[in-house]
Coordinates of C-alpha atoms in Angstrom, one line a residue:
Chain A
M204 CA -17.4 27.7 57.2
L205 CA -15.2 29.2 59.9
L206 CA -12.2 27.4 61.3
R207 CA -11.4 28.8 64.6
N208 CA -7.8 29.5 65.8
D209 CA -7.9 26.7 68.3
E210 CA -9.1 24.2 65.6
V211 CA -6.2 25.3 63.4
K212 CA -3.8 24.7 66.3
H213 CA -5.3 21.3 66.8
I214 CA -5.0 20.3 63.2
A215 CA -1.4 21.6 63.0
E216 CA -0.6 19.4 66.0
L217 CA -2.2 16.3 64.4
A218 CA -0.1 17.1 61.2
R219 CA 3.0 17.6 63.3
I220 CA 3.6 21.2 62.0
G221 CA 4.8 23.8 64.4
L222 CA 3.1 27.2 63.8
D223 CA 3.5 30.6 65.4
E224 CA 0.5 32.9 66.3
K225 CA 0.6 34.9 63.1
E226 CA 0.6 31.8 61.0
I227 CA -2.4 30.4 63.0
E228 CA -4.4 33.6 62.2
K229 CA -3.5 33.5 58.5
F230 CA -4.3 29.8 58.1
S231 CA -7.6 30.2 59.9
T232 CA -8.7 32.7 57.2
D233 CA -7.2 30.7 54.3
L234 CA -8.6 27.3 55.3
S235 CA -12.0 28.8 56.1
S236 CA -12.3 30.3 52.6
I237 CA -11.2 27.0 50.9
L238 CA -13.7 25.0 53.0
D239 CA -16.4 27.5 51.9
F240 CA -15.4 26.8 48.3
V241 CA -15.6 23.0 48.6
E242 CA -18.9 23.3 50.4
Q243 CA -20.6 23.3 46.9
L244 CA -20.1 19.6 46.7
K245 CA -23.1 19.3 49.1
E246 CA -25.4 20.2 46.1
V247 CA -24.5 17.0 44.3
D248 CA -26.8 14.0 44.7
I249 CA -24.4 11.2 45.5
D250 CA -26.8 8.6 46.6
K251 CA -26.3 6.2 43.7
A252 CA -22.5 6.8 43.3
E253 CA -19.8 4.5 44.6
A254 CA -16.6 6.2 45.9
M255 CA -13.8 6.1 43.4
A256 CA -11.1 3.5 44.3
H257 CA -8.9 3.4 41.2
I258 CA -9.3 5.7 38.2
T259 CA -8.4 3.4 35.3
G260 CA -9.7 0.3 37.1
L261 CA -6.5 -1.7 37.4
E262 CA -6.8 -4.6 39.8
N263 CA -4.7 -7.5 41.2
I264 CA -1.3 -6.3 40.3
T265 CA 0.8 -8.9 42.0
R266 CA 4.4 -9.9 42.3
E267 CA 6.4 -12.6 43.9
D268 CA 6.6 -12.1 47.7
K269 CA 10.4 -12.0 47.8
N270 CA 12.6 -9.2 49.1
R271 CA 15.2 -7.6 46.9
D272 CA 18.3 -5.7 48.0
F273 CA 18.3 -2.0 47.3
E274 CA 21.0 -1.0 44.8
N275 CA 22.6 1.8 46.8
V276 CA 22.4 1.2 50.6
S277 CA 25.4 3.5 51.3
G278 CA 23.6 6.3 49.4
I279 CA 20.7 6.0 51.8
K280 CA 23.0 5.9 54.9
K281 CA 24.8 9.1 53.7
L282 CA 21.4 10.9 54.0
F283 CA 21.0 10.2 57.7
P284 CA 20.8 13.6 59.5
E285 CA 22.9 12.2 62.4
E286 CA 24.7 8.9 62.1
K287 CA 26.1 6.8 64.8
G288 CA 27.8 3.4 64.2
G289 CA 26.0 2.9 60.9
Y290 CA 22.7 3.7 62.4
D291 CA 20.4 6.8 62.1
K292 CA 20.3 8.5 65.5
V293 CA 17.1 10.1 66.6
K294 CA 15.7 11.6 69.9
S295 CA 13.8 9.4 72.3
V296 CA 10.1 8.9 71.5
L297 CA 8.9 9.4 75.0
Chain B
M66 CA 12.7 20.0 17.0
I67 CA 14.0 16.6 18.2
R68 CA 13.8 15.0 14.8
E69 CA 15.6 17.9 13.2
L70 CA 18.4 17.8 15.8
H71 CA 18.6 14.0 15.3
E72 CA 19.1 14.5 11.5
K73 CA 21.9 17.0 12.2
L74 CA 23.6 14.5 14.5
I75 CA 23.5 11.6 12.1
K76 CA 24.6 13.8 9.2
G77 CA 27.5 15.0 11.3
E78 CA 26.5 18.7 11.0
I79 CA 26.8 19.0 14.8
T80 CA 28.0 16.7 17.6
S81 CA 26.1 15.9 20.7
V82 CA 28.9 17.5 22.7
E83 CA 28.6 20.8 20.7
L84 CA 24.8 20.7 21.0
T85 CA 25.0 20.2 24.8
E86 CA 27.6 23.1 25.1
K87 CA 25.3 25.3 23.0
Y88 CA 22.5 24.7 25.5
F89 CA 24.7 25.3 28.5
D90 CA 25.8 28.6 26.9
A91 CA 22.1 29.6 26.5
V92 CA 21.5 28.8 30.2
E93 CA 24.6 30.8 31.2
K94 CA 23.3 33.8 29.2
K95 CA 19.6 33.7 30.0
D96 CA 19.0 32.0 33.3
K97 CA 20.2 34.8 35.5
D98 CA 17.0 36.5 34.6
L99 CA 14.7 33.5 34.5
N100 CA 15.8 31.2 37.3
A101 CA 14.5 28.1 35.4
Y102 CA 17.3 25.8 36.6
L103 CA 18.1 24.9 40.2
T104 CA 21.0 22.5 39.4
L105 CA 23.1 22.0 36.3
T106 CA 24.5 18.5 35.7
K107 CA 27.4 19.4 33.3
D108 CA 29.5 16.3 34.1
L109 CA 26.7 13.9 33.6
A110 CA 25.5 15.7 30.4
M111 CA 29.0 15.7 28.8
E112 CA 29.6 12.1 29.7
Q113 CA 26.3 11.1 28.0
A114 CA 26.9 13.3 25.0
K115 CA 30.4 11.9 24.4
K116 CA 29.0 8.3 24.5
V117 CA 26.5 9.2 21.8
D118 CA 29.2 10.9 19.6
E119 CA 31.3 7.8 19.9
K120 CA 28.4 5.7 18.6
I121 CA 27.8 8.0 15.7
K122 CA 31.5 8.0 14.9
N123 CA 31.5 4.2 14.8
G124 CA 28.6 4.2 12.4
E125 CA 26.1 2.8 14.9
K126 CA 22.4 3.5 14.6
I127 CA 21.1 6.0 17.2
E128 CA 17.5 6.5 18.5
L129 CA 15.6 9.7 18.0
L130 CA 16.3 11.0 21.5
E131 CA 19.9 9.9 21.7
G132 CA 22.3 12.8 22.3
I133 CA 19.5 15.4 22.5
P134 CA 19.8 17.6 25.6
G135 CA 16.8 18.1 27.9
A136 CA 15.8 19.3 31.4
I137 CA 14.2 17.5 34.3
K138 CA 11.8 18.9 36.8
D139 CA 13.4 18.8 40.2
V140 CA 10.8 16.5 41.6
L141 CA 12.1 13.4 39.8
C142 CA 14.9 11.6 41.6
T143 CA 18.2 11.5 39.8
K144 CA 20.9 9.3 41.2
G145 CA 23.8 11.1 42.8
I146 CA 22.3 14.5 42.1
R147 CA 20.5 16.9 44.4
T148 CA 16.8 16.6 44.2
T149 CA 14.9 19.3 46.1
A150 CA 11.3 19.2 45.1
G151 CA 11.6 23.0 45.4
S152 CA 11.6 22.6 49.2
K153 CA 14.1 23.7 52.0
I154 CA 13.3 20.4 53.7
L155 CA 15.1 18.5 50.8
D156 CA 17.8 21.1 50.3
S157 CA 20.7 18.7 50.8
Y158 CA 18.9 15.5 49.5
I159 CA 21.1 13.6 47.1
A160 CA 18.8 11.0 45.5
P161 CA 20.2 7.5 46.0
F162 CA 18.4 6.1 42.9
D163 CA 17.0 7.1 39.5
A164 CA 13.2 7.5 38.9
T165 CA 12.1 5.0 36.4
A166 CA 11.4 7.8 33.8
I167 CA 15.0 9.0 34.3
K168 CA 16.4 5.5 34.0
K169 CA 14.5 5.1 30.8
L170 CA 15.8 8.4 29.4
K171 CA 19.4 7.4 30.2
E172 CA 18.9 4.0 28.6
N173 CA 17.6 5.9 25.5
G174 CA 20.8 8.0 25.5
A175 CA 19.1 11.3 26.3
V176 CA 21.4 14.1 27.6
I177 CA 20.3 15.6 30.9
L178 CA 21.3 19.3 31.3
G179 CA 19.9 19.8 34.8
K180 CA 17.0 20.1 37.2
T181 CA 14.4 22.8 36.9
N182 CA 12.5 24.9 39.4
L183 CA 9.0 24.2 40.6
D184 CA 6.4 25.1 43.2
E185 CA 7.3 23.3 46.4
F186 CA 6.3 19.6 46.2
A187 CA 4.5 20.4 43.0
M188 CA 1.8 22.4 44.6
G189 CA 0.8 25.8 43.1
S190 CA 0.2 27.4 39.7
S191 CA 3.0 30.0 39.4
T192 CA 6.3 28.5 40.6
E193 CA 6.2 31.3 43.3
N194 CA 6.0 28.6 46.0
S195 CA 9.5 27.4 45.3
A196 CA 11.9 27.8 48.3
Y197 CA 14.5 28.9 45.7
G198 CA 12.8 32.0 44.3
P199 CA 10.2 32.3 41.5
T200 CA 10.9 31.5 37.8
K201 CA 10.1 34.3 35.4
N202 CA 8.1 34.0 32.2
P203 CA 10.4 34.5 29.2
H204 CA 7.7 36.4 27.4
D205 CA 7.5 39.0 30.2
L206 CA 9.9 38.9 33.2
E207 CA 7.3 40.6 35.4
R208 CA 4.9 37.6 35.0
V209 CA 4.8 34.0 36.3
P210 CA 5.6 31.1 34.0
G211 CA 2.7 29.1 35.5
G212 CA 3.3 26.1 37.6
T213 CA 4.1 23.8 39.0
S214 CA 6.5 22.8 36.2
G215 CA 7.3 26.5 35.6
G216 CA 11.1 25.9 35.3
S217 CA 10.7 23.3 32.6
A218 CA 8.2 25.4 30.7
A219 CA 10.5 28.5 30.9
A220 CA 13.5 26.4 29.8
I221 CA 11.6 25.4 26.7
A222 CA 10.2 28.8 25.9
A223 CA 13.7 30.4 26.2
D224 CA 15.3 27.5 24.3
M225 CA 17.5 26.4 27.1
A226 CA 16.6 22.8 26.5
A227 CA 15.3 20.7 23.5
W228 CA 12.8 18.9 25.7
A229 CA 11.8 18.8 29.3
L230 CA 10.1 16.5 31.8
G231 CA 7.5 17.9 34.2
S232 CA 4.9 16.3 36.4
D233 CA 1.1 17.0 36.4
T234 CA -1.2 16.6 39.4
G235 CA -3.9 19.1 38.5
G236 CA -2.5 20.8 35.4
S237 CA 1.2 21.3 36.2
C238 CA 2.5 20.5 32.7
R239 CA -0.4 22.1 30.7
Q240 CA -1.0 25.3 32.6
P241 CA 2.6 26.5 32.4
A242 CA 2.7 25.4 28.8
S243 CA -0.2 27.6 28.1
L244 CA 1.4 30.6 29.8
C245 CA 4.8 30.1 28.2
G246 CA 3.6 29.3 24.7
V247 CA 4.9 25.7 24.5
V248 CA 3.4 22.2 24.4
G249 CA 2.6 20.5 27.7
M250 CA 1.3 17.0 28.0
K251 CA -0.1 14.8 30.7
P252 CA -0.4 11.1 29.8
T253 CA -3.2 8.7 31.0
Y254 CA -2.8 7.8 34.7
G255 CA -0.6 4.8 34.8
R256 CA 1.1 5.3 31.4
V257 CA 4.4 6.4 33.0
S258 CA 5.7 4.9 36.2
R259 CA 5.6 7.2 39.2
Y260 CA 8.6 5.4 40.9
G261 CA 11.0 8.1 41.9
L262 CA 8.6 10.9 41.3
I263 CA 8.4 12.6 44.7
A264 CA 4.7 12.1 45.5
A265 CA 2.2 15.0 45.8
A266 CA -1.1 13.2 45.4
S267 CA -0.7 9.6 44.3
S268 CA -4.0 9.1 42.6
F269 CA -3.5 12.2 40.3
D270 CA 0.3 12.4 39.8
Q271 CA 1.7 11.6 36.3
V272 CA 5.1 12.4 34.8
G273 CA 4.5 14.6 31.7
T274 CA 6.4 16.6 29.1
L275 CA 7.1 20.2 28.1
T276 CA 8.3 20.5 24.5
H277 CA 8.6 22.7 21.5
S278 CA 6.2 20.6 19.4
V279 CA 3.5 17.9 19.6
E280 CA 5.9 15.5 17.9
D281 CA 8.6 16.1 20.5
A282 CA 6.0 15.3 23.2
A283 CA 5.2 12.0 21.5
I284 CA 8.9 11.1 21.1
V285 CA 9.7 11.8 24.8
L286 CA 6.6 10.0 26.0
S287 CA 7.4 6.9 23.9
A288 CA 10.8 6.8 25.7
I289 CA 9.5 7.0 29.3
S290 CA 6.2 5.1 29.2
G291 CA 5.6 1.5 30.2
Q292 CA 4.7 -0.8 33.1
D293 CA 7.1 -0.9 36.0
R294 CA 7.4 -3.4 38.8
H295 CA 8.2 -0.5 41.2
D296 CA 4.8 1.1 40.6
A297 CA 1.8 -1.1 41.0
T298 CA -0.4 1.5 39.4
S299 CA 1.5 1.6 36.2
A300 CA -0.5 0.2 33.3
H301 CA 0.4 -2.6 30.9
S302 CA 3.0 -1.5 28.4
S303 CA 1.9 -1.1 24.8
D304 CA 5.4 -0.3 23.5
K305 CA 3.8 2.1 21.1
K306 CA 5.9 4.7 19.3
F307 CA 3.5 7.6 19.6
E308 CA 5.4 9.7 17.0
D309 CA 4.5 7.1 14.3
Y310 CA 0.8 8.0 14.6
L311 CA 1.2 11.6 13.5
D312 CA -0.2 11.3 10.0
G313 CA -2.0 14.7 10.0
K314 CA -5.4 13.0 9.5
I315 CA -8.2 14.9 11.2
K316 CA -11.1 14.5 8.8
G317 CA -14.1 13.0 10.5
V318 CA -12.6 13.2 13.9
K319 CA -15.3 14.2 16.4
I320 CA -14.2 17.0 18.7
G321 CA -16.4 17.8 21.8
V322 CA -16.7 21.4 22.8
V323 CA -18.5 22.7 25.9
K324 CA -20.1 26.0 24.8
E325 CA -20.3 27.6 28.2
Y326 CA -16.6 27.2 28.7
L327 CA -16.0 29.5 25.7
E328 CA -18.8 31.9 26.5
G329 CA -17.4 32.6 30.0
L330 CA -14.0 33.8 28.7
K331 CA -12.8 37.3 28.2
E332 CA -13.4 38.5 24.7
D333 CA -9.9 38.4 23.3
V334 CA -9.2 34.9 24.8
R335 CA -12.6 33.7 23.5
K336 CA -11.7 34.9 20.0
V337 CA -8.4 32.9 20.1
M338 CA -10.3 29.8 21.2
E339 CA -13.0 30.2 18.6
A340 CA -10.4 30.5 15.9
V341 CA -9.0 27.1 17.0
V342 CA -12.5 25.6 16.7
E343 CA -12.9 27.1 13.3
K344 CA -9.6 25.8 12.2
Y345 CA -10.5 22.3 13.2
K346 CA -13.7 22.6 11.3
K347 CA -11.8 23.8 8.2
L348 CA -9.5 20.8 8.5
G349 CA -12.5 18.5 8.3
A350 CA -13.1 17.7 12.0
E351 CA -16.6 17.5 13.2
I352 CA -17.5 19.8 16.2
V353 CA -20.0 18.3 18.6
Y354 CA -21.4 20.5 21.3
I355 CA -21.4 18.6 24.6
D356 CA -22.8 19.0 28.0
M357 CA -20.8 17.9 31.1
P358 CA -22.9 18.9 34.1
Y359 CA -20.6 17.5 36.8
N360 CA -17.4 19.2 35.5
K361 CA -18.0 22.2 37.7
Y362 CA -17.5 20.0 40.7
A363 CA -14.1 18.8 39.6
L364 CA -12.2 21.6 41.2
P365 CA -13.8 21.4 44.7
A366 CA -13.5 17.6 44.6
Y367 CA -9.9 18.0 43.7
Y368 CA -9.2 20.4 46.6
I369 CA -10.5 17.8 49.0
I370 CA -8.9 14.6 47.6
Q371 CA -5.6 16.2 46.6
P372 CA -4.7 17.7 50.0
S373 CA -5.9 14.5 51.7
E374 CA -3.3 12.5 49.7
V375 CA -0.7 15.3 50.3
S376 CA -1.2 15.1 54.0
S377 CA -0.4 11.4 53.9
N378 CA 2.5 11.6 51.4
L379 CA 4.3 14.6 53.1
A380 CA 4.2 12.9 56.5
R381 CA 7.5 11.3 55.5
F382 CA 9.3 14.6 55.7
D383 CA 9.9 14.6 59.4
G384 CA 13.6 15.1 59.9
V385 CA 14.2 11.4 60.8
K386 CA 15.6 9.5 57.8
Y387 CA 16.8 12.1 55.4
G388 CA 16.5 15.8 54.6
L389 CA 16.5 18.7 57.0
R390 CA 16.4 18.0 60.7
A391 CA 15.7 21.1 62.8
D392 CA 15.8 21.6 66.5
D393 CA 15.1 25.1 67.7
E394 CA 17.0 26.9 70.5
K395 CA 14.8 25.8 73.3
D396 CA 15.3 22.2 72.3
N397 CA 19.0 22.5 72.8
Q398 CA 18.4 22.8 76.5
A399 CA 18.7 19.3 77.9
E400 CA 15.3 19.2 79.5
N401 CA 11.6 20.1 79.0
E402 CA 9.2 21.5 81.5
F403 CA 8.9 18.1 83.2
G404 CA 12.6 17.7 83.6
L405 CA 12.8 15.1 80.9
P406 CA 15.0 15.1 77.8
K407 CA 13.5 16.7 74.6
T408 CA 11.7 14.2 72.5
L409 CA 11.2 13.2 68.8
L410 CA 7.9 15.1 68.7
E411 CA 9.7 18.4 69.0
T412 CA 12.0 17.5 66.1
Y413 CA 8.9 16.8 64.0
L414 CA 7.3 20.1 64.8
D415 CA 10.4 22.2 64.3
T416 CA 11.6 20.4 61.2
R417 CA 8.2 20.9 59.5
C418 CA 7.8 24.4 60.8
Y419 CA 11.1 25.6 59.2
G420 CA 11.4 23.1 56.3
L421 CA 8.0 23.5 54.7
G422 CA 6.5 26.6 52.9
A423 CA 3.1 28.1 53.4
E424 CA 1.3 26.2 50.6
A425 CA 2.6 22.8 51.7
K426 CA 1.5 23.5 55.3
R427 CA -1.9 24.7 54.0
R428 CA -2.6 21.6 52.0
I429 CA -1.3 19.2 54.7
M430 CA -3.6 20.9 57.2
L431 CA -6.6 20.9 54.8
G432 CA -6.0 17.2 54.2
T433 CA -5.6 16.4 57.8
Y434 CA -8.9 18.2 58.5
A435 CA -10.8 16.4 55.7
L436 CA -9.6 13.0 56.8
S437 CA -10.1 13.5 60.5
A438 CA -12.8 11.7 62.5
G439 CA -16.2 13.2 62.0
Y440 CA -15.3 14.9 58.7
Y441 CA -14.1 12.0 56.6
E442 CA -17.5 11.0 55.3
A443 CA -18.7 14.5 54.7
F444 CA -15.5 15.6 52.8
Y445 CA -13.3 12.8 51.5
V446 CA -15.9 10.1 50.8
R447 CA -18.3 12.6 49.2
A448 CA -15.5 14.0 47.0
Q449 CA -14.6 10.5 45.8
K450 CA -18.2 9.8 44.9
V451 CA -18.4 13.0 43.0
R452 CA -15.2 11.9 41.2
T453 CA -17.1 8.8 40.1
L454 CA -19.9 10.9 38.7
I455 CA -17.4 13.1 36.8
K456 CA -15.8 10.0 35.3
K457 CA -19.2 8.6 34.2
D458 CA -19.8 11.9 32.4
F459 CA -16.5 11.4 30.5
E460 CA -17.4 7.9 29.7
R461 CA -20.8 9.0 28.3
V462 CA -19.2 11.9 26.2
F463 CA -16.5 9.7 24.9
Q464 CA -19.1 7.5 23.3
E465 CA -20.0 10.4 21.1
V466 CA -16.6 12.2 20.5
D467 CA -13.0 11.3 20.1
V468 CA -11.4 14.2 21.9
I469 CA -12.7 17.1 24.0
L470 CA -11.4 20.7 23.4
T471 CA -11.3 23.4 26.1
P472 CA -9.1 26.4 26.9
T473 CA -6.1 25.4 29.0
T474 CA -6.4 28.5 31.1
T475 CA -8.9 31.3 31.4
A476 CA -6.2 34.0 30.9
P477 CA -2.6 34.5 29.9
A478 CA 0.3 34.7 32.5
F479 CA -0.5 36.9 35.5
K480 CA 1.9 39.1 37.4
I481 CA 4.3 37.8 40.0
G482 CA 2.7 38.4 43.4
E483 CA -0.7 39.0 41.9
K484 CA -2.3 35.9 43.4
A485 CA 0.3 35.0 45.9
D486 CA -1.8 36.1 49.0
D487 CA -5.1 34.5 47.8
P488 CA -4.8 30.7 47.7
L489 CA -8.3 30.3 46.3
Q490 CA -7.6 32.6 43.3
M491 CA -4.5 30.5 42.6
Y492 CA -6.5 27.3 42.8
L493 CA -8.9 28.6 40.2
E494 CA -6.0 28.5 37.7
D495 CA -6.6 24.8 37.4
I496 CA -10.3 25.0 36.5
F497 CA -9.9 23.5 33.0
T498 CA -7.0 21.2 33.6
V499 CA -8.0 19.5 36.8
T500 CA -10.7 17.3 35.2
A501 CA -8.2 15.3 33.3
N502 CA -6.5 14.4 36.6
I503 CA -9.8 13.7 38.3
T504 CA -10.7 11.3 35.5
G505 CA -7.2 10.0 34.6
V506 CA -7.5 10.8 30.9
P507 CA -4.5 12.0 28.8
A508 CA -4.5 15.7 27.9
I509 CA -2.3 18.2 26.0
S510 CA -2.0 21.9 25.8
V511 CA -1.0 23.4 22.5
P512 CA -0.2 27.1 21.7
A513 CA -3.4 28.7 20.4
G514 CA -2.2 32.3 19.8
T515 CA -1.5 35.4 21.8
V516 CA -3.5 38.1 23.6
E517 CA -2.3 41.5 24.6
R518 CA -1.8 42.7 28.2
E519 CA -0.2 46.0 29.0
G520 CA 1.3 46.3 25.5
K521 CA 2.8 42.8 25.7
K522 CA 1.8 39.9 23.5
L523 CA 1.3 36.9 25.8
P524 CA 0.8 33.3 24.6
I525 CA -2.2 31.2 25.6
G526 CA -3.0 27.5 24.9
F527 CA -5.9 25.3 24.2
Q528 CA -6.4 21.9 25.7
L529 CA -7.4 18.6 24.1
M530 CA -8.4 15.6 26.3
G531 CA -8.4 12.1 24.9
K532 CA -9.8 8.7 25.8
W533 CA -8.0 6.6 28.4
F534 CA -4.8 5.2 26.9
D535 CA -5.6 6.7 23.5
E536 CA -2.5 9.0 23.5
E537 CA -2.0 8.3 19.8
G538 CA -5.5 9.7 19.0
L539 CA -4.8 12.8 21.2
F540 CA -1.4 13.4 19.7
R541 CA -2.8 13.0 16.1
A542 CA -5.5 15.6 16.7
A543 CA -3.1 18.1 18.3
H544 CA -0.5 17.5 15.7
A545 CA -3.0 18.1 12.8
Y546 CA -3.7 21.6 14.2
E547 CA -0.1 22.4 14.8
I548 CA 1.1 21.6 11.3
S549 CA -1.8 23.7 9.8
Q550 CA -0.3 26.8 11.5

């Protein structure tokens, strides 16, 4: 299964990864060979199988719907790449 | 080893501070060549050791793990300490909280020596994908230690820690254990909380151990397991002390073996594995030849589901809230081609371009592709259905046997660089280990012997897989073999 360069470019954009031309070429080869490998799943008769949802079958794990303060808010704020007045400063979206 | 060190501590033959210093000396001496540790936590370690020594001095009882120094894979958050996940994108990340496994270790009085190297975001099989250089195999410095918990495995093999934590998404505790000649264990999915374990693939990830012995693995697992309100997928706590089940009894235990797995191996590796099977027979276990027709689809199913989960989990590394934020030169100009200011989208693209390594990018893109409109049914849903079929196979087999025995890896450690350019060859390293993650069962790799490559004796391990939440049965079977050696 061949993944063309323009498809790789499109996927990279969807995944928000910047790539240069050389990388696009390399990933096109890599991803194509991996897709060839997973192709063998097509041999399996899956008609009667349900898709796996949770491997050990845990269900209904609930808790009280109440917020809790995080123990170390200042530790989180220190990680902001750019801080302004106690807020995380980012570029405009549009 | 942990029990022996514990005895020495309570008898006063050595203090925890002395023991901790001894390990730091070993790191100083050996780690220049090995690159197993990314960060040393000397202050934290000494503070913990002193506390334990004080308790011993006051005649207080201490637990098995108290005062015993170990290493933590750098994918588990440790409060106030740099936690990189082997990635440039988290180079300056100081974790603001402790992972639940770390919190439990601290409560148990364990001494933490430092954080160990790994493949970036725990993706790989050789530790070559680390942004901080590869770790070397202590048995041959030209070879890889395996991965992704290669730093923890090398730290144990070179005796630079008494125990170590790893994580295991497709074999990342067991495969490096096999290649480094130590014990590597992955618990049942849900046995250990994943809170604070930087996520690779959430439906596979488990915190696991790398240790000198099966008993050590049991002791560390007892300390870190249990239900956690911060992880809804963590299972009900049993409060079992797994080390109490190691009674050496193996008579009548039914061990499943897939004949084709052994037949496909290179002769010297096959002989090592056959010797393990013979040994179990001699010890009184019953060998049952089993057939698992869907197992061969475990690896392709894994390489659809795992990257899909990765593409979602790694979306958070975008330069916004924490970690690296990169803006390349052209972004520093005030305007784009439309005369408008540069936007957030460019920050995303640049940050992830510079901050992530090739394997992380590869898996994110693979997952993005598999989950995209038009391909979701054909790839992701099909793989999840195959996963169900593989699990049913396991359920059927576990009606007949108590544990399943396989090789851990097809071969001993390979050379650094040997598989680095061929992702598919690297993926095939997981062929025997990945089914335990696909099905969620607990599994352990135990040293089986050595084979010779280019005049060097290299270790190789065998794997046992147990029933869901039957860690005690798994440990008991592994331990019975170990003490017979």
